[in-house]
Coordinates of C-alpha atoms in Angstrom, one line a residue:
Chain A
M1 CA 28.0 -6.3 -20.3
S2 CA 26.1 -9.5 -20.7
F3 CA 22.6 -9.9 -19.3
H4 CA 23.8 -11.9 -16.3
D5 CA 26.5 -9.4 -15.4
L6 CA 24.0 -6.6 -15.7
L7 CA 21.4 -8.5 -13.7
Q8 CA 24.0 -9.0 -10.9
A9 CA 25.2 -5.4 -11.0
D10 CA 21.7 -4.0 -10.9
A11 CA 20.7 -6.3 -8.1
A12 CA 23.6 -5.0 -6.0
R13 CA 22.7 -1.4 -6.7
V14 CA 19.0 -2.1 -5.8
Q15 CA 19.9 -3.9 -2.6
A16 CA 22.1 -0.9 -1.5
R17 CA 19.2 1.5 -2.3
L18 CA 16.7 -0.6 -0.3
D19 CA 19.1 -1.0 2.6
A20 CA 19.6 2.8 2.6
A21 CA 15.8 3.4 2.5
L22 CA 15.3 1.0 5.5
A23 CA 18.2 2.3 7.5
G24 CA 17.5 4.6 10.4
L25 CA 14.0 3.3 10.9
D26 CA 12.9 2.1 14.4
D27 CA 14.3 -1.4 14.9
V28 CA 10.9 -3.0 15.6
P29 CA 10.0 -6.5 14.3
V30 CA 8.0 -5.0 11.4
V31 CA 11.0 -3.2 10.1
Q32 CA 13.2 -6.2 10.7
A33 CA 10.7 -8.2 8.6
M34 CA 10.8 -5.5 5.9
R35 CA 14.6 -5.8 5.7
Y36 CA 14.4 -9.6 5.6
A37 CA 11.8 -9.6 2.8
V38 CA 13.7 -7.4 0.4
Q39 CA 16.7 -9.7 0.4
G40 CA 17.4 -12.1 -2.4
G41 CA 15.3 -13.0 -5.4
K42 CA 16.3 -12.8 -9.0
R43 CA 15.7 -9.0 -9.2
L44 CA 14.4 -9.5 -12.8
R45 CA 12.0 -6.6 -12.3
A46 CA 14.8 -4.3 -11.1
F47 CA 16.8 -5.3 -14.2
L48 CA 13.9 -4.5 -16.5
V49 CA 13.5 -1.0 -14.9
M50 CA 17.2 -0.2 -15.1
E51 CA 17.8 -1.7 -18.5
S52 CA 14.8 0.0 -20.1
A53 CA 16.2 3.2 -18.5
R54 CA 19.6 2.6 -20.1
L55 CA 18.0 2.1 -23.4
H56 CA 16.7 5.6 -23.1
G57 CA 19.9 7.1 -21.9
V58 CA 19.0 7.2 -18.2
G59 CA 21.8 5.8 -16.1
P60 CA 21.7 3.6 -13.0
E61 CA 22.1 6.4 -10.5
A62 CA 18.9 8.0 -11.9
S63 CA 16.9 4.8 -12.3
V64 CA 17.8 2.8 -9.1
S65 CA 15.1 4.3 -6.9
A66 CA 12.4 3.2 -9.4
A67 CA 14.0 -0.3 -9.5
A68 CA 14.0 -0.4 -5.7
A69 CA 10.4 0.7 -5.7
V70 CA 9.3 -2.1 -8.0
E71 CA 11.2 -4.7 -5.8
A72 CA 9.7 -3.3 -2.6
L73 CA 6.2 -3.5 -4.2
H74 CA 7.0 -7.1 -5.3
A75 CA 8.3 -8.1 -1.9
Y76 CA 5.1 -6.7 -0.3
S77 CA 3.0 -8.8 -2.6
L78 CA 5.0 -12.0 -1.8
I79 CA 4.6 -11.4 2.0
H80 CA 0.8 -11.1 1.8
D81 CA 0.4 -13.8 -0.8
D82 CA 2.3 -16.3 1.4
M83 CA 0.0 -15.7 4.4
P84 CA -2.2 -18.6 5.6
C85 CA -5.4 -17.0 4.4
M86 CA -3.9 -16.6 0.9
D87 CA -1.5 -19.2 -0.6
D88 CA -0.3 -20.4 2.8
D89 CA 3.4 -20.9 1.9
D90 CA 6.1 -21.5 4.5
L91 CA 9.1 -21.2 2.2
R92 CA 10.2 -18.3 0.0
R93 CA 13.6 -17.7 -1.6
G94 CA 14.8 -20.7 0.5
L95 CA 13.9 -19.2 3.8
P96 CA 10.9 -19.2 6.1
T97 CA 8.2 -16.8 5.0
V98 CA 7.6 -13.7 7.1
H99 CA 4.5 -14.9 9.0
V100 CA 6.4 -18.1 9.9
K101 CA 9.5 -16.4 11.1
W102 CA 7.5 -13.7 12.9
D103 CA 3.7 -13.8 12.9
E104 CA 0.7 -12.8 10.8
A105 CA 0.3 -9.4 12.3
T106 CA 4.0 -8.6 11.4
A107 CA 3.4 -10.0 7.9
V108 CA 0.4 -7.8 7.3
L109 CA 2.2 -4.7 8.5
A110 CA 5.6 -5.3 6.9
G111 CA 3.8 -5.8 3.6
D112 CA 1.7 -2.7 4.1
A113 CA 4.8 -0.6 4.9
L114 CA 6.7 -2.0 1.9
Q115 CA 4.0 -0.9 -0.4
T116 CA 4.1 2.6 1.1
L117 CA 7.9 2.5 0.7
A118 CA 7.6 1.8 -3.0
F119 CA 5.6 5.0 -3.6
E120 CA 8.0 6.9 -1.3
L121 CA 11.0 5.7 -3.4
L122 CA 9.3 7.1 -6.5
C123 CA 9.5 10.6 -5.1
D124 CA 13.3 10.5 -5.2
P125 CA 14.4 13.7 -7.0
A126 CA 17.2 11.6 -8.7
L127 CA 14.5 10.1 -10.9
G128 CA 14.0 13.3 -12.8
A129 CA 11.4 16.0 -13.2
A130 CA 8.3 15.9 -11.0
E131 CA 6.1 15.2 -14.1
R132 CA 8.1 12.1 -14.8
R133 CA 8.1 10.9 -11.2
L134 CA 4.4 11.3 -11.1
A135 CA 4.0 9.2 -14.2
L136 CA 5.9 6.5 -12.4
V137 CA 3.6 6.8 -9.3
A138 CA 0.5 6.6 -11.5
G139 CA 1.9 3.7 -13.5
L140 CA 2.9 1.7 -10.5
A141 CA -0.5 2.3 -8.9
R142 CA -2.4 1.1 -12.0
A143 CA -0.2 -1.9 -12.3
S144 CA -0.4 -3.0 -8.7
G145 CA -4.0 -2.1 -7.6
A146 CA -7.5 -3.5 -8.2
Q147 CA -7.1 -3.4 -11.9
G148 CA -3.7 -5.1 -11.9
M149 CA -1.8 -7.2 -9.5
V150 CA -4.5 -7.3 -6.7
L151 CA -7.2 -8.1 -9.3
G152 CA -5.0 -11.1 -10.5
Q153 CA -4.6 -12.3 -7.0
A154 CA -8.3 -11.9 -6.3
L155 CA -9.2 -13.9 -9.4
D156 CA -6.7 -16.6 -8.3
I157 CA -8.3 -16.9 -4.9
A158 CA -11.8 -17.0 -6.5
A159 CA -10.6 -19.8 -8.8
E160 CA -10.0 -22.0 -5.7
T161 CA -13.7 -22.3 -5.0
A162 CA -15.0 -21.9 -8.6
P163 CA -17.3 -24.7 -9.8
A164 CA -15.1 -25.5 -12.8
P165 CA -11.3 -25.2 -13.5
L166 CA -10.3 -22.0 -15.2
T167 CA -10.2 -21.9 -19.0
L168 CA -7.0 -20.9 -20.8
P169 CA -8.2 -17.4 -21.5
E170 CA -9.2 -17.1 -17.9
I171 CA -5.8 -18.2 -16.7
T172 CA -4.2 -15.8 -19.1
R173 CA -6.2 -12.9 -17.8
L174 CA -5.5 -13.8 -14.2
Q175 CA -1.8 -13.9 -14.8
A176 CA -1.8 -10.7 -16.8
G177 CA -2.8 -9.1 -13.5
K178 CA -1.1 -11.2 -10.9
T179 CA 2.4 -11.2 -12.4
G180 CA 2.1 -9.5 -15.8
A181 CA 1.1 -6.0 -14.8
L182 CA 4.2 -5.4 -12.6
I183 CA 6.5 -6.9 -15.1
C184 CA 5.0 -4.6 -17.8
F185 CA 5.3 -1.5 -15.6
S186 CA 9.0 -2.4 -14.8
A187 CA 9.8 -2.5 -18.5
E188 CA 7.9 0.6 -19.3
A189 CA 9.5 2.5 -16.5
G190 CA 12.6 3.5 -18.4
A191 CA 10.5 5.0 -21.2
L192 CA 8.4 6.9 -18.6
M193 CA 11.5 8.3 -17.0
A194 CA 12.7 9.6 -20.4
G195 CA 9.3 10.8 -21.5
A196 CA 9.5 8.3 -24.5
D197 CA 6.9 6.1 -26.0
P198 CA 6.5 3.0 -23.8
A199 CA 4.6 0.9 -26.5
P200 CA 7.4 -1.3 -27.7
L201 CA 8.5 -2.1 -24.2
R202 CA 4.9 -2.8 -23.2
A203 CA 4.5 -5.3 -26.0
Y204 CA 7.8 -6.9 -25.1
A205 CA 6.9 -7.2 -21.4
T206 CA 3.4 -8.4 -22.1
A207 CA 4.7 -11.4 -24.0
M208 CA 7.6 -11.9 -21.7
G209 CA 5.4 -11.7 -18.5
L210 CA 3.2 -14.5 -19.9
A211 CA 6.2 -16.6 -20.8
F212 CA 7.5 -16.0 -17.2
Q213 CA 4.2 -17.4 -15.7
I214 CA 4.2 -20.4 -18.1
A215 CA 7.8 -21.1 -17.0
D216 CA 6.6 -20.9 -13.3
D217 CA 3.9 -23.4 -14.0
I218 CA 6.5 -25.7 -15.7
L219 CA 8.8 -25.3 -12.7
D220 CA 6.0 -26.2 -10.3
V221 CA 5.9 -29.6 -12.1
T222 CA 9.6 -30.2 -13.0
G223 CA 11.5 -28.0 -10.5
D224 CA 12.9 -29.0 -7.1
E225 CA 12.7 -27.0 -3.9
A226 CA 16.4 -26.7 -3.4
A227 CA 16.7 -24.8 -6.7
T228 CA 13.5 -22.8 -6.6
G229 CA 13.6 -22.0 -2.9
K230 CA 9.9 -22.5 -2.6
R231 CA 7.4 -25.4 -2.4
V232 CA 6.7 -27.2 -5.7
G233 CA 3.9 -29.4 -6.9
K234 CA 1.4 -27.3 -5.1
D235 CA -0.8 -26.6 -8.1
A236 CA -1.1 -30.2 -9.2
D237 CA -1.8 -31.3 -5.6
A238 CA -4.6 -28.7 -5.4
G239 CA -6.0 -29.8 -8.8
K240 CA -5.5 -26.2 -10.0
A241 CA -5.8 -25.4 -13.7
T242 CA -2.5 -24.1 -15.0
F243 CA -0.8 -23.6 -18.4
V244 CA 0.7 -27.1 -18.0
S245 CA -2.7 -28.7 -17.1
H246 CA -4.2 -27.2 -20.3
L247 CA -1.3 -27.4 -22.8
G248 CA 0.7 -30.3 -21.4
L249 CA 4.5 -29.9 -20.6
E250 CA 5.6 -29.8 -24.2
G251 CA 2.7 -27.6 -25.3
A252 CA 3.5 -25.2 -22.5
R253 CA 7.2 -25.1 -23.5
A254 CA 6.3 -24.4 -27.1
R255 CA 3.9 -21.6 -26.2
A256 CA 6.6 -20.0 -23.9
S257 CA 9.1 -20.1 -26.8
E258 CA 6.6 -18.5 -29.1
L259 CA 6.1 -15.7 -26.6
V260 CA 9.8 -15.1 -26.2
Q261 CA 10.0 -14.8 -30.0
Q262 CA 7.2 -12.2 -29.8
A263 CA 9.0 -10.4 -27.1
E264 CA 12.1 -10.2 -29.2
N265 CA 10.2 -9.0 -32.2
A266 CA 8.6 -6.2 -30.2
L267 CA 12.1 -4.7 -29.5
S268 CA 13.1 -4.5 -33.1
P269 CA 12.8 -0.6 -33.1
Y270 CA 15.8 -0.6 -30.7
G271 CA 18.0 -2.9 -32.8
D272 CA 21.2 -4.2 -31.1
R273 CA 20.8 -2.0 -28.1
A274 CA 18.1 -4.3 -26.8
A275 CA 20.4 -7.3 -26.7
A276 CA 20.3 -7.6 -22.8
L277 CA 16.5 -7.4 -22.8
I278 CA 16.3 -10.1 -25.4
E279 CA 18.6 -12.3 -23.3
A280 CA 16.4 -11.6 -20.3
A281 CA 13.4 -12.9 -22.1
R282 CA 15.3 -16.1 -23.1
F283 CA 16.5 -16.5 -19.5
V284 CA 12.9 -16.3 -18.2
I285 CA 12.0 -19.6 -19.8
S286 CA 15.3 -21.4 -19.2
R287 CA 15.7 -20.5 -15.5
Q288 CA 15.6 -23.2 -12.8
S289 CA 14.3 -21.0 -10.0
Chain B
M1 CA -20.9 27.6 6.6
S2 CA -20.5 26.0 10.1
F3 CA -18.1 23.2 10.8
H4 CA -20.9 20.6 10.8
D5 CA -22.3 21.8 7.4
L6 CA -18.8 21.8 5.9
L7 CA -18.1 18.4 7.3
Q8 CA -21.2 17.0 5.7
A9 CA -20.7 18.8 2.4
D10 CA -17.1 17.6 2.2
A11 CA -18.1 14.1 3.1
A12 CA -20.6 14.0 0.2
R13 CA -18.0 15.2 -2.2
V14 CA -15.4 12.7 -1.0
Q15 CA -17.9 9.8 -1.2
A16 CA -18.7 10.8 -4.8
R17 CA -15.0 10.9 -5.7
L18 CA -14.4 7.5 -4.1
D19 CA -17.4 6.1 -5.9
A20 CA -16.1 7.4 -9.2
A21 CA -12.6 5.9 -8.5
L22 CA -14.1 2.5 -7.7
A23 CA -16.6 2.5 -10.6
G24 CA -15.7 0.4 -13.7
L25 CA -13.5 -2.0 -11.8
D26 CA -14.2 -5.7 -12.1
D27 CA -17.0 -6.6 -9.7
V28 CA -15.0 -9.2 -7.7
P29 CA -15.5 -9.6 -3.9
V30 CA -12.3 -7.6 -3.3
V31 CA -13.7 -4.6 -5.2
Q32 CA -17.1 -5.0 -3.4
A33 CA -15.2 -5.0 -0.1
M34 CA -13.3 -1.8 -1.1
R35 CA -16.6 -0.1 -1.9
Y36 CA -18.1 -1.3 1.4
A37 CA -15.1 -0.1 3.4
V38 CA -15.0 3.4 2.1
Q39 CA -18.7 4.1 3.2
G40 CA -19.5 6.1 6.3
G41 CA -17.2 7.3 9.0
K42 CA -16.9 10.9 10.3
R43 CA -14.7 12.0 7.4
L44 CA -12.8 14.2 9.7
R45 CA -9.5 13.6 7.8
A46 CA -11.3 14.6 4.5
F47 CA -12.6 17.8 6.1
L48 CA -9.1 18.6 7.3
V49 CA -7.7 18.3 3.8
M50 CA -10.4 20.3 2.2
E51 CA -10.6 23.0 4.9
S52 CA -6.8 23.5 5.0
A53 CA -7.0 23.8 1.2
R54 CA -9.8 26.4 1.4
L55 CA -7.6 28.3 3.9
H56 CA -5.0 28.6 1.1
G57 CA -7.5 29.5 -1.6
V58 CA -7.7 26.0 -3.1
G59 CA -11.4 25.0 -3.7
P60 CA -13.1 21.7 -3.2
E61 CA -12.9 20.6 -6.9
A62 CA -9.2 20.9 -6.7
S63 CA -8.7 19.3 -3.2
V64 CA -11.3 16.5 -3.3
S65 CA -8.9 13.9 -4.7
A66 CA -6.5 14.4 -1.9
A67 CA -9.3 14.1 0.7
A68 CA -10.4 10.9 -1.0
A69 CA -6.8 9.6 -1.0
V70 CA -6.6 10.2 2.8
E71 CA -9.9 8.5 3.4
A72 CA -8.9 5.5 1.2
L73 CA -5.7 5.2 3.1
H74 CA -7.6 5.4 6.4
A75 CA -10.1 2.8 5.3
Y76 CA -7.2 0.4 4.3
S77 CA -5.7 0.8 7.8
L78 CA -9.0 0.0 9.5
I79 CA -9.6 -3.1 7.4
H80 CA -6.1 -4.5 8.2
D81 CA -6.3 -3.4 11.9
D82 CA -9.6 -5.2 12.4
M83 CA -8.2 -8.5 11.2
P84 CA -8.0 -11.4 13.7
C85 CA -4.2 -11.3 13.8
M86 CA -4.3 -7.6 14.7
D87 CA -7.1 -6.1 16.9
D88 CA -9.7 -8.8 16.0
D89 CA -12.7 -6.5 15.7
D90 CA -16.0 -7.7 14.2
L91 CA -17.8 -4.4 14.2
R92 CA -16.8 -1.1 12.5
R93 CA -19.0 1.9 11.7
G94 CA -21.9 -0.2 13.0
L95 CA -21.4 -2.9 10.4
P96 CA -19.6 -6.3 10.2
T97 CA -15.9 -5.8 9.5
V98 CA -14.6 -6.9 6.1
H99 CA -13.0 -10.2 7.2
V100 CA -16.3 -11.1 8.9
K101 CA -18.5 -10.1 6.0
W102 CA -16.1 -11.7 3.4
D103 CA -13.0 -13.5 4.6
E104 CA -9.4 -12.7 5.6
A105 CA -8.0 -13.0 2.1
T106 CA -10.5 -10.5 0.8
A107 CA -9.6 -8.2 3.8
V108 CA -5.9 -8.4 3.1
L109 CA -6.4 -7.7 -0.7
A110 CA -9.1 -5.0 -0.3
G111 CA -6.8 -3.1 2.2
D112 CA -3.8 -3.5 -0.1
A113 CA -5.7 -2.1 -3.1
L114 CA -7.2 0.8 -1.1
Q115 CA -3.7 1.8 -0.2
T116 CA -2.7 1.7 -3.8
L117 CA -5.8 3.7 -4.7
A118 CA -4.8 6.4 -2.3
F119 CA -1.6 7.0 -4.2
E120 CA -3.3 6.8 -7.5
L121 CA -5.8 9.5 -6.4
L122 CA -2.9 11.9 -5.6
C123 CA -1.9 11.7 -9.3
D124 CA -5.2 13.5 -10.3
P125 CA -4.2 16.6 -12.4
A126 CA -7.0 18.6 -10.7
L127 CA -4.7 18.7 -7.6
G128 CA -2.3 21.1 -9.4
A129 CA 1.2 21.1 -10.7
A130 CA 3.2 17.9 -10.7
E131 CA 5.6 19.2 -8.1
R132 CA 2.7 19.8 -5.7
R133 CA 1.1 16.4 -6.3
L134 CA 4.5 14.8 -5.7
A135 CA 4.8 16.6 -2.4
L136 CA 1.4 15.1 -1.4
V137 CA 2.6 11.6 -2.5
A138 CA 5.8 12.0 -0.4
G139 CA 3.9 13.4 2.6
L140 CA 1.2 10.6 2.5
A141 CA 4.0 8.0 2.3
R142 CA 5.9 9.4 5.2
A143 CA 2.8 9.7 7.3
S144 CA 1.5 6.2 6.6
G145 CA 4.6 3.9 6.4
A146 CA 7.1 2.5 8.8
Q147 CA 7.9 5.8 10.4
G148 CA 4.3 6.8 10.8
M149 CA 1.0 4.9 10.9
V150 CA 2.5 1.4 10.5
L151 CA 5.1 2.1 13.1
G152 CA 2.4 3.2 15.6
Q153 CA 0.4 0.0 14.9
A154 CA 3.6 -2.1 15.3
L155 CA 4.3 -0.5 18.7
D156 CA 0.6 -1.1 19.7
I157 CA 1.0 -4.8 18.9
A158 CA 4.3 -5.1 20.7
A159 CA 2.7 -3.5 23.7
E160 CA 0.3 -6.4 24.0
T161 CA 3.2 -8.8 24.9
A162 CA 5.4 -6.2 26.7
P163 CA 6.5 -7.1 30.3
A164 CA 5.1 -3.8 31.7
P165 CA 2.3 -1.5 30.6
L166 CA 3.4 1.4 28.4
T167 CA 4.3 4.7 30.1
L168 CA 2.6 7.9 29.1
P169 CA 5.4 9.1 26.9
E170 CA 5.4 5.6 25.2
I171 CA 1.6 5.8 24.6
T172 CA 2.0 9.3 23.3
R173 CA 4.7 8.2 20.8
L174 CA 2.6 5.2 19.7
Q175 CA -0.4 7.4 19.0
A176 CA 1.6 10.0 17.2
G177 CA 2.2 7.3 14.7
K178 CA -1.0 5.3 14.8
T179 CA -3.5 8.1 14.4
G180 CA -1.5 11.3 14.6
A181 CA 0.6 11.1 11.5
L182 CA -2.3 10.8 9.1
I183 CA -4.3 13.5 10.9
C184 CA -1.2 15.7 10.6
F185 CA -0.8 15.0 6.9
S186 CA -4.5 15.7 6.3
A187 CA -4.2 19.2 7.8
E188 CA -0.9 19.9 6.1
A189 CA -2.2 18.9 2.7
G190 CA -3.9 22.2 2.0
A191 CA -0.6 24.0 2.5
L192 CA 1.3 21.5 0.4
M193 CA -1.3 22.0 -2.5
A194 CA -0.7 25.7 -2.3
G195 CA 3.0 25.6 -1.8
A196 CA 2.6 27.4 1.5
D197 CA 4.3 26.8 4.9
P198 CA 2.6 23.9 6.6
A199 CA 4.1 24.6 10.1
P200 CA 1.0 26.2 11.7
L201 CA -1.3 23.5 10.4
R202 CA 1.2 20.8 11.6
A203 CA 1.3 22.3 15.1
Y204 CA -2.6 22.5 15.1
A205 CA -2.9 18.9 13.9
T206 CA -0.3 17.4 16.3
A207 CA -2.2 18.8 19.3
M208 CA -5.6 17.9 17.8
G209 CA -4.5 14.4 16.8
L210 CA -3.4 13.6 20.4
A211 CA -6.7 15.1 21.7
F212 CA -8.5 12.9 19.3
Q213 CA -6.8 9.8 20.7
I214 CA -7.4 10.8 24.3
A215 CA -11.1 11.2 23.4
D216 CA -11.1 7.7 21.8
D217 CA -9.7 6.3 25.0
I218 CA -12.4 8.1 27.0
L219 CA -15.1 6.8 24.6
D220 CA -13.8 3.3 25.1
V221 CA -14.7 3.7 28.8
T222 CA -17.8 5.9 28.6
G223 CA -19.3 5.3 25.1
D224 CA -21.8 2.8 24.0
E225 CA -21.7 0.6 20.9
A226 CA -24.8 1.9 19.4
A227 CA -23.3 5.4 19.2
T228 CA -19.7 4.5 18.4
G229 CA -20.5 1.7 16.0
K230 CA -17.6 -0.3 17.3
R231 CA -16.9 -2.5 20.4
V232 CA -16.2 -0.5 23.6
G233 CA -14.5 -1.5 26.8
K234 CA -11.9 -3.5 24.9
D235 CA -8.8 -1.7 26.3
A236 CA -9.8 -2.1 29.9
D237 CA -10.8 -5.7 29.4
A238 CA -7.3 -6.3 27.9
G239 CA -5.6 -4.5 30.8
K240 CA -4.1 -2.1 28.2
A241 CA -2.4 1.1 29.3
T242 CA -4.3 4.1 27.9
F243 CA -4.5 7.8 28.5
V244 CA -7.4 7.1 30.9
S245 CA -5.6 4.4 32.8
H246 CA -2.7 6.8 33.4
L247 CA -4.5 10.1 33.9
G248 CA -8.0 9.0 35.1
L249 CA -11.2 10.1 33.3
E250 CA -11.1 13.7 34.6
G251 CA -7.4 14.0 34.1
A252 CA -7.7 12.7 30.5
R253 CA -10.6 15.2 29.8
A254 CA -8.5 18.1 31.2
R255 CA -5.5 17.1 29.1
A256 CA -7.6 16.9 26.0
S257 CA -9.0 20.4 26.6
E258 CA -5.5 21.8 27.0
L259 CA -4.5 20.2 23.7
V260 CA -7.5 21.7 22.0
Q261 CA -6.5 25.1 23.3
Q262 CA -3.0 24.5 21.9
A263 CA -4.5 23.6 18.6
E264 CA -6.5 26.8 18.5
N265 CA -3.4 28.9 19.4
A266 CA -1.4 27.3 16.6
L267 CA -3.9 28.7 14.1
S268 CA -3.6 32.3 15.2
P269 CA -1.7 33.3 12.1
Y270 CA -4.9 32.6 10.1
G271 CA -7.2 34.7 12.3
D272 CA -11.0 34.3 11.8
R273 CA -10.5 32.3 8.7
A274 CA -9.6 29.3 10.8
A275 CA -12.9 29.2 12.6
A276 CA -14.1 25.9 11.1
L277 CA -10.8 24.2 11.9
I278 CA -11.0 25.4 15.5
E279 CA -14.6 24.1 15.7
A280 CA -13.3 20.8 14.4
A281 CA -10.7 20.6 17.2
R282 CA -13.5 21.2 19.8
F283 CA -15.7 18.6 18.1
V284 CA -13.0 16.0 18.4
I285 CA -13.2 16.0 22.2
S286 CA -17.0 16.4 22.4
R287 CA -18.0 13.7 19.9
Q288 CA -19.9 10.6 21.0
S289 CA -18.7 8.3 18.2

């Protein structure tokens, strides 16, 4: 199967897993908001989990709960990041954000419970031996907490009131936390499930995660809201330092291409079997949303 | 050792464990707020974890990470509950709440990262075999997510705009989620660590958790801010249905005493070895803060 077919098939599997996890809960607004927030999106992180698992002989039935966990974690971070006290976004995946459709209290709680759900999903016995599932719990916690995703978001908020725009190394560090850490964990997850060495996948995902963010900065300048499903031009309007403000559009595109090449090289130990992951890295810098 | 000596000794151990977990992180406001939020408090949940562990032959060195996890989870819930969009409290444990001392963005992120830290702490190998640690992860997730603590908080918020005050069964259900679920998990944790039957501890903690909440409602009427370290009289001012508004002060006291007796009875399988847990249940309804 091609990358796009796999992406779609994995997305459907993950949606079904998330729907099942959220079925049977009390039908309060918080739970409705959780269901709403786990719809849509590219599901790139889910694909990374399931494809890195396939690469190690772990099939979709076994890996889907880890993919769903990563997407639940990602959805929580989007709900909280969109809140008025954070990035104050009213549009996400082409729809009103949770605090706009419901209210801020519901947004706080739905995000909180989606984070919890992520860790609960990693307890699914289908994921393998307890030791392996625990490695996933520890890995997801490291990637998403105060040394990973939350740190990146904290640095991003601090940058808004910093006396000088961030330097390129500072932006790189910020993004390594904010988006890179979870992308890295997603790609490593398959190796963790199989008890294999995650180093090649980590190198791949580190380069690819940075390329992903550079592409995001480019889309904020060149994209349109109909395609991206979110507001564009926000960074420039806010005078925020980005990869594009530092490198220029062409410089940013060139850097992203180099990173995709690095990502490909990192997968050489896997030979042809890594074709879909390589396609994924190329997709990351060519996407329009 | 008496209950109060154990409570103090366990509190010191848990604080040291939390300090160690938060050492070495980037010194950004979010991390400072995390350190601030895990100070103080009665540490009753930590005591329940460590005493239920002792009851099953699991010592403090082995159980302290689970106790720290529960306190980190509890601290996250307090930070988010205190936010303006939720209960809008400016005082907690006698100090300004996190969003007052820092800002709302820092409060959202510090709470988020403390939840993550809770699950990370449960991966500590000192807690025993992977299977046991995973049972703790699954138990904490169930207790704190959309079928436990977050559900309780969601019902609490919904009650504010409900056409009629909540009935006694509705308040009981709300509190079983909001405070009861985490208290239950804390008491069960020792049995989970030892692979023992958690049923007696669950029955104990279910009764005790409800008594705890009734005592909270009584303190909201009879307590003072200097002793409780938080605002009092809020529920009555808001015209909120509570155990006191339904049962009256004396009726609420009588119900709490009955529940403490139920909690004691549930521990009969443990005989004299449960003395400190029984003292804890009595403490819960006699406390002034």
